[in-house]
CSV table of C-alpha atoms in Angstrom, one decimal:
chain,number,residue,atom,x,y,z
A,268,MET,CA,29.9,-20.3,-19.4
A,269,ASP,CA,28.5,-19.1,-22.7
A,270,THR,CA,26.2,-16.4,-21.5
A,271,GLN,CA,24.6,-15.8,-24.9
A,272,LYS,CA,23.8,-19.5,-25.1
A,273,LEU,CA,22.4,-19.5,-21.5
A,274,LEU,CA,20.1,-16.6,-22.3
A,275,GLY,CA,18.9,-18.4,-25.4
A,276,GLU,CA,18.0,-21.4,-23.3
A,277,VAL,CA,16.1,-19.2,-20.9
A,278,ALA,CA,14.2,-17.6,-23.7
A,279,GLY,CA,13.3,-21.0,-25.1
A,280,GLN,CA,12.1,-22.2,-21.7
A,281,LEU,CA,9.9,-19.1,-21.4
A,282,LEU,CA,8.4,-19.9,-24.8
A,283,SER,CA,7.8,-23.5,-23.9
A,284,GLY,CA,6.4,-22.8,-20.5
A,285,ALA,CA,9.2,-24.6,-18.7
A,286,ILE,CA,9.7,-21.2,-17.0
A,287,ARG,CA,6.5,-19.6,-15.9
A,288,VAL,CA,5.8,-15.9,-15.2
A,289,VAL,CA,3.9,-15.1,-12.1
A,290,ASP,CA,2.2,-11.8,-11.7
A,291,LEU,CA,2.9,-10.4,-8.3
A,292,SER,CA,0.9,-7.1,-8.7
A,293,ALA,CA,-2.7,-6.0,-7.8
A,294,PRO,CA,-4.9,-4.1,-10.2
A,295,LEU,CA,-4.4,-0.3,-10.0
A,296,GLY,CA,-7.5,1.8,-10.1
A,297,PRO,CA,-10.0,3.9,-8.1
A,298,ASN,CA,-10.6,1.1,-5.6
A,299,THR,CA,-7.0,0.3,-4.9
A,300,PRO,CA,-6.4,0.3,-1.1
A,301,LEU,CA,-4.2,3.2,0.1
A,302,ILE,CA,-2.6,3.7,3.4
A,303,LYS,CA,-4.4,6.0,5.9
A,304,LEU,CA,-2.2,8.1,8.2
A,305,PRO,CA,-3.3,10.2,11.3
A,306,PRO,CA,-4.2,13.6,9.9
A,307,GLU,CA,-2.1,15.3,12.6
A,308,LEU,CA,0.9,13.4,11.3
A,309,ALA,CA,0.7,13.6,7.5
A,310,VAL,CA,-1.3,14.2,4.3
A,311,ASP,CA,-2.6,11.0,2.7
A,312,THR,CA,-2.1,9.9,-0.9
A,313,PRO,CA,-5.2,10.8,-3.0
A,314,LYS,CA,-7.3,8.0,-4.6
A,315,VAL,CA,-6.2,6.8,-7.9
A,316,GLU,CA,-8.1,8.5,-10.8
A,317,ILE,CA,-8.2,7.3,-14.4
A,318,HIS,CA,-9.5,9.9,-16.9
A,319,ALA,CA,-10.2,9.3,-20.6
A,320,ILE,CA,-8.5,11.5,-23.2
A,321,SER,CA,-10.2,9.8,-26.1
A,322,LYS,CA,-11.9,6.5,-26.9
A,323,TYR,CA,-12.4,6.2,-30.7
A,324,ASP,CA,-14.4,9.4,-30.7
A,325,LYS,CA,-14.1,13.1,-31.7
A,326,ASN,CA,-11.2,13.6,-29.3
A,327,GLY,CA,-9.2,10.8,-31.0
A,328,PRO,CA,-11.1,8.8,-33.7
A,329,TRP,CA,-8.7,5.9,-34.1
A,330,TRP,CA,-7.3,5.4,-30.6
A,331,ALA,CA,-8.1,5.2,-26.9
A,332,TRP,CA,-5.9,6.5,-24.1
A,333,ASN,CA,-6.1,7.9,-20.6
A,334,TRP,CA,-4.4,10.2,-18.2
A,335,LEU,CA,-3.9,9.2,-14.6
A,336,LYS,CA,-3.7,10.8,-11.1
A,337,LEU,CA,-1.9,8.6,-8.6
A,338,GLY,CA,0.6,8.7,-5.9
A,339,GLU,CA,4.1,7.1,-6.2
A,340,HIS,CA,3.2,4.7,-3.4
A,341,SER,CA,-0.1,3.5,-4.7
A,342,GLY,CA,-1.0,-0.2,-5.0
A,343,THR,CA,1.8,-2.7,-5.6
A,344,HIS,CA,4.8,-0.4,-5.4
A,345,PHE,CA,8.5,0.1,-5.0
A,346,ASP,CA,10.0,2.2,-2.2
A,347,ALA,CA,13.2,3.9,-3.1
A,348,PRO,CA,15.7,5.0,-0.4
A,349,GLN,CA,14.8,8.6,-0.8
A,350,HIS,CA,11.2,7.8,0.2
A,351,TRP,CA,12.4,7.9,3.9
A,352,ILE,CA,14.3,10.6,5.7
A,353,THR,CA,17.1,8.1,6.6
A,354,GLY,CA,17.8,7.6,2.8
A,355,LYS,CA,17.2,11.1,1.6
A,356,ASP,CA,20.9,11.8,0.8
A,357,TYR,CA,21.7,8.9,-1.5
A,358,PRO,CA,22.4,10.2,-5.0
A,359,ASP,CA,21.5,6.8,-6.3
A,360,GLY,CA,18.5,6.5,-4.1
A,361,ALA,CA,15.7,7.8,-6.5
A,362,THR,CA,13.8,5.8,-9.1
A,363,ASP,CA,15.7,7.5,-11.9
A,364,THR,CA,19.2,7.0,-10.4
A,365,ILE,CA,19.0,3.4,-9.1
A,366,PRO,CA,21.0,1.1,-11.3
A,367,ALA,CA,18.6,-1.1,-13.3
A,368,GLN,CA,20.6,-4.2,-12.4
A,369,ASN,CA,19.2,-3.7,-8.8
A,370,PHE,CA,15.6,-4.4,-9.8
A,371,VAL,CA,16.2,-8.0,-10.7
A,372,GLY,CA,17.4,-10.8,-8.4
A,373,PRO,CA,16.8,-14.1,-6.7
A,374,VAL,CA,14.0,-14.0,-4.2
A,375,ASN,CA,13.6,-15.8,-0.9
A,376,VAL,CA,10.0,-16.3,0.2
A,377,ILE,CA,9.4,-16.7,3.9
A,378,ASP,CA,6.0,-18.3,4.5
A,379,CYS,CA,4.2,-16.8,7.5
A,380,SER,CA,0.7,-17.3,6.2
A,381,LYS,CA,-0.5,-19.7,9.0
A,382,GLU,CA,1.0,-17.5,11.7
A,383,SER,CA,-0.5,-14.3,10.2
A,384,ALA,CA,-4.0,-15.9,9.8
A,385,ALA,CA,-3.9,-16.8,13.5
A,386,ASP,CA,-2.5,-13.5,14.6
A,387,HIS,CA,-2.9,-10.4,12.5
A,388,ASP,CA,-0.2,-8.6,14.5
A,389,PHE,CA,2.3,-11.5,13.8
A,390,LEU,CA,6.0,-10.3,13.7
A,391,LEU,CA,8.7,-12.0,11.9
A,392,THR,CA,11.8,-12.4,14.1
A,393,VAL,CA,15.4,-13.3,13.7
A,394,ASP,CA,14.7,-16.8,15.0
A,395,HIS,CA,12.0,-17.3,12.4
A,396,ILE,CA,14.5,-16.3,9.7
A,397,LYS,CA,17.2,-18.6,11.0
A,398,ALA,CA,14.8,-21.5,11.2
A,399,TRP,CA,13.7,-20.9,7.6
A,400,GLU,CA,17.4,-20.8,6.5
A,401,ALA,CA,18.1,-24.1,8.3
A,402,LYS,CA,15.3,-25.7,6.2
A,403,HIS,CA,15.7,-23.9,2.8
A,404,GLY,CA,19.3,-22.6,2.7
A,405,ALA,CA,21.1,-19.4,3.3
A,406,ILE,CA,19.9,-16.0,2.2
A,407,ASN,CA,22.7,-14.6,0.1
A,408,PRO,CA,23.9,-11.1,-0.7
A,409,GLY,CA,22.1,-9.3,-3.5
A,410,GLU,CA,18.9,-11.3,-3.1
A,411,TRP,CA,15.4,-10.2,-2.3
A,412,VAL,CA,13.5,-11.3,0.8
A,413,VAL,CA,9.7,-11.2,0.9
A,414,MET,CA,7.3,-12.2,3.6
A,415,ARG,CA,4.4,-14.3,2.4
A,416,THR,CA,1.3,-13.8,4.6
A,417,ASP,CA,-1.5,-14.3,2.0
A,418,TRP,CA,-2.7,-10.9,3.0
A,419,TYR,CA,-3.1,-10.0,-0.7
A,420,LYS,CA,-6.4,-12.0,-0.6
A,421,ARG,CA,-7.9,-9.1,1.3
A,422,ASN,CA,-6.9,-6.6,-1.4
A,423,GLY,CA,-10.5,-6.3,-2.8
A,424,SER,CA,-11.6,-4.4,0.3
A,425,GLU,CA,-9.6,-1.4,1.7
A,426,ALA,CA,-11.2,-1.9,5.1
A,427,GLU,CA,-10.1,-5.6,5.3
A,428,PHE,CA,-6.7,-4.8,3.8
A,429,LEU,CA,-5.9,-2.1,6.3
A,430,ASN,CA,-7.5,-4.0,9.1
A,431,ALA,CA,-7.7,-1.0,11.4
A,432,ASN,CA,-9.8,-0.4,14.5
A,433,GLU,CA,-9.7,2.1,17.4
A,434,THR,CA,-6.3,0.8,18.4
A,435,GLY,CA,-4.8,1.3,15.0
A,436,PRO,CA,-3.9,-1.0,12.0
A,437,HIS,CA,-3.3,-4.7,12.6
A,438,THR,CA,-1.2,-6.3,9.9
A,439,PRO,CA,1.8,-8.6,10.0
A,440,GLY,CA,5.4,-7.5,9.4
A,441,PRO,CA,9.0,-7.7,10.6
A,442,THR,CA,10.7,-6.8,13.8
A,443,ALA,CA,13.5,-4.2,13.8
A,444,GLU,CA,15.9,-7.0,14.7
A,445,ALA,CA,14.8,-9.1,11.7
A,446,ILE,CA,15.3,-6.2,9.3
A,447,GLN,CA,18.8,-5.4,10.8
A,448,PHE,CA,19.7,-9.1,10.5
A,449,LEU,CA,18.7,-9.1,6.8
A,450,ILE,CA,20.6,-5.9,6.1
A,451,GLY,CA,23.6,-7.6,7.7
A,452,LYS,CA,23.2,-10.3,5.0
A,453,ASP,CA,23.5,-7.6,2.3
A,454,ILE,CA,20.1,-8.3,0.8
A,455,LYS,CA,18.8,-6.2,-2.1
A,456,GLY,CA,15.5,-5.4,-0.5
A,457,TRP,CA,12.5,-6.4,1.6
A,458,GLY,CA,8.9,-7.0,0.4
A,459,SER,CA,5.5,-7.7,1.9
A,460,GLU,CA,1.9,-8.3,0.9
A,461,THR,CA,0.5,-5.7,3.2
A,462,ILE,CA,-0.2,-2.0,2.5
A,463,GLY,CA,3.4,-1.1,3.4
A,464,THR,CA,6.7,-2.9,4.2
A,465,ASP,CA,6.2,-2.5,8.0
A,466,ALA,CA,3.8,-4.2,10.4
A,467,GLY,CA,0.7,-2.3,11.4
A,468,LYS,CA,2.1,-1.6,14.8
A,469,ALA,CA,5.5,-0.5,13.5
A,470,GLY,CA,4.9,3.1,14.6
A,471,GLY,CA,5.5,2.0,18.2
A,472,MET,CA,8.7,0.1,17.5
A,473,GLU,CA,12.2,1.2,18.1
A,474,PRO,CA,13.1,2.6,15.7
A,475,PRO,CA,9.6,3.5,14.4
A,476,PHE,CA,8.8,1.8,11.1
A,477,PRO,CA,12.0,-0.2,11.0
A,478,ALA,CA,11.5,-1.7,7.5
A,479,HIS,CA,11.5,1.9,6.2
A,480,THR,CA,13.9,3.5,8.6
A,481,LEU,CA,16.6,0.8,8.5
A,482,MET,CA,16.3,-0.5,4.9
A,483,HIS,CA,16.4,2.9,3.4
A,484,LYS,CA,19.2,4.0,5.7
A,485,ALA,CA,21.2,1.1,4.2
A,486,ASN,CA,20.3,2.2,0.7
A,487,ARG,CA,18.1,-0.8,0.2
A,488,TYR,CA,14.6,-1.1,-1.4
A,489,GLY,CA,11.1,-2.0,-0.3
A,490,LEU,CA,8.2,-3.6,-2.1
A,491,ALA,CA,4.6,-3.4,-0.8
A,492,SER,CA,1.2,-4.8,-1.6
A,493,LEU,CA,2.7,-7.8,-3.4
A,494,CYS,CA,0.3,-10.5,-4.5
A,495,ASN,CA,0.5,-14.3,-5.3
A,496,LEU,CA,3.6,-15.1,-3.2
A,497,ASP,CA,1.9,-18.4,-2.5
A,498,GLN,CA,2.7,-19.3,-6.1
A,499,LEU,CA,6.5,-19.0,-5.5
A,500,PRO,CA,8.9,-21.6,-4.1
A,501,PRO,CA,10.8,-20.7,-0.9
A,502,LYS,CA,14.0,-20.4,-3.1
A,503,GLY,CA,14.7,-20.6,-6.8
A,504,ALA,CA,12.5,-17.9,-8.3
A,505,ILE,CA,13.7,-14.7,-9.9
A,506,LEU,CA,12.0,-11.4,-9.0
A,507,ILE,CA,11.7,-8.5,-11.4
A,508,ALA,CA,10.5,-5.3,-9.6
A,509,ALA,CA,11.2,-2.2,-11.8
A,510,PRO,CA,9.7,1.2,-10.9
A,511,LEU,CA,8.9,3.8,-13.5
A,512,LYS,CA,11.9,6.1,-14.1
A,513,ILE,CA,10.3,9.1,-12.5
A,514,GLU,CA,12.6,12.1,-12.2
A,515,HIS,CA,13.7,12.3,-8.5
A,516,GLY,CA,11.0,9.7,-7.8
A,517,THR,CA,10.7,8.3,-4.2
A,518,GLY,CA,8.8,5.3,-5.5
A,519,SER,CA,6.5,4.0,-8.1
A,520,PRO,CA,3.7,1.6,-8.8
A,521,ILE,CA,5.1,-1.5,-10.4
A,522,ARG,CA,4.1,-4.7,-12.3
A,523,ALA,CA,6.2,-7.0,-10.2
A,524,LEU,CA,6.9,-10.4,-11.9
A,525,ALA,CA,8.6,-13.6,-10.8
A,526,LEU,CA,10.1,-16.3,-13.0
A,527,VAL,CA,9.4,-19.8,-11.5
A,528,PRO,CA,9.8,-23.4,-12.8
A,529,GLY,CA,6.8,-24.4,-14.9
A,530,LYS,CA,4.4,-27.1,-13.8
């Protein structure tokens, strides 16, 4: 295969619209929903702040630019292995040490939108994944797997996005067995449309927060608060999810993109 020729064909199809770019990220700003943790357990990420340095004024007459205050895990974001205690010792587990090749790969989109609409605590199981594979084909090593729930449509309201009450948050996600099954397939990483990669009730699972605990233990990656997964086919798209190259970074907001066949 002539790789240079192949890349040229891809470039041409991007220009012609035969390959379409889908934006999988939510806007990042002061109203971005952020996870809320019990105060006795942890300190929360502060709200995103955007401050002007200059805007065509005395502080900079010909340019506009801002400075930001934000957490690494704000908005649509990438979880590196060092984000979790189980992945803390990987030398290639921070945003500045992960090989760039690992940010790009084929993506499998498991549609759980109907189930999640009917049950906000819906859990993806191994049987669900096997049924999806029987219909769409095998999940292969080095591929991303993401869970479509259409939860991103709640992103405009933090209360609706977190969906918490006196019993805790109620958002869909994977079982521990499902995550272990996907790790056994040697996937690149796992993504969701909710505030984090785990279900709202994941703190009570064994192990707690399995998408974090098990994925990062296996030196794999997480993507949270993804959007527009309803615009992707079950298979055949390419996902690009590159974090900022933050020194010793445990994660980063991202502009996640997918390449899909044009309409």
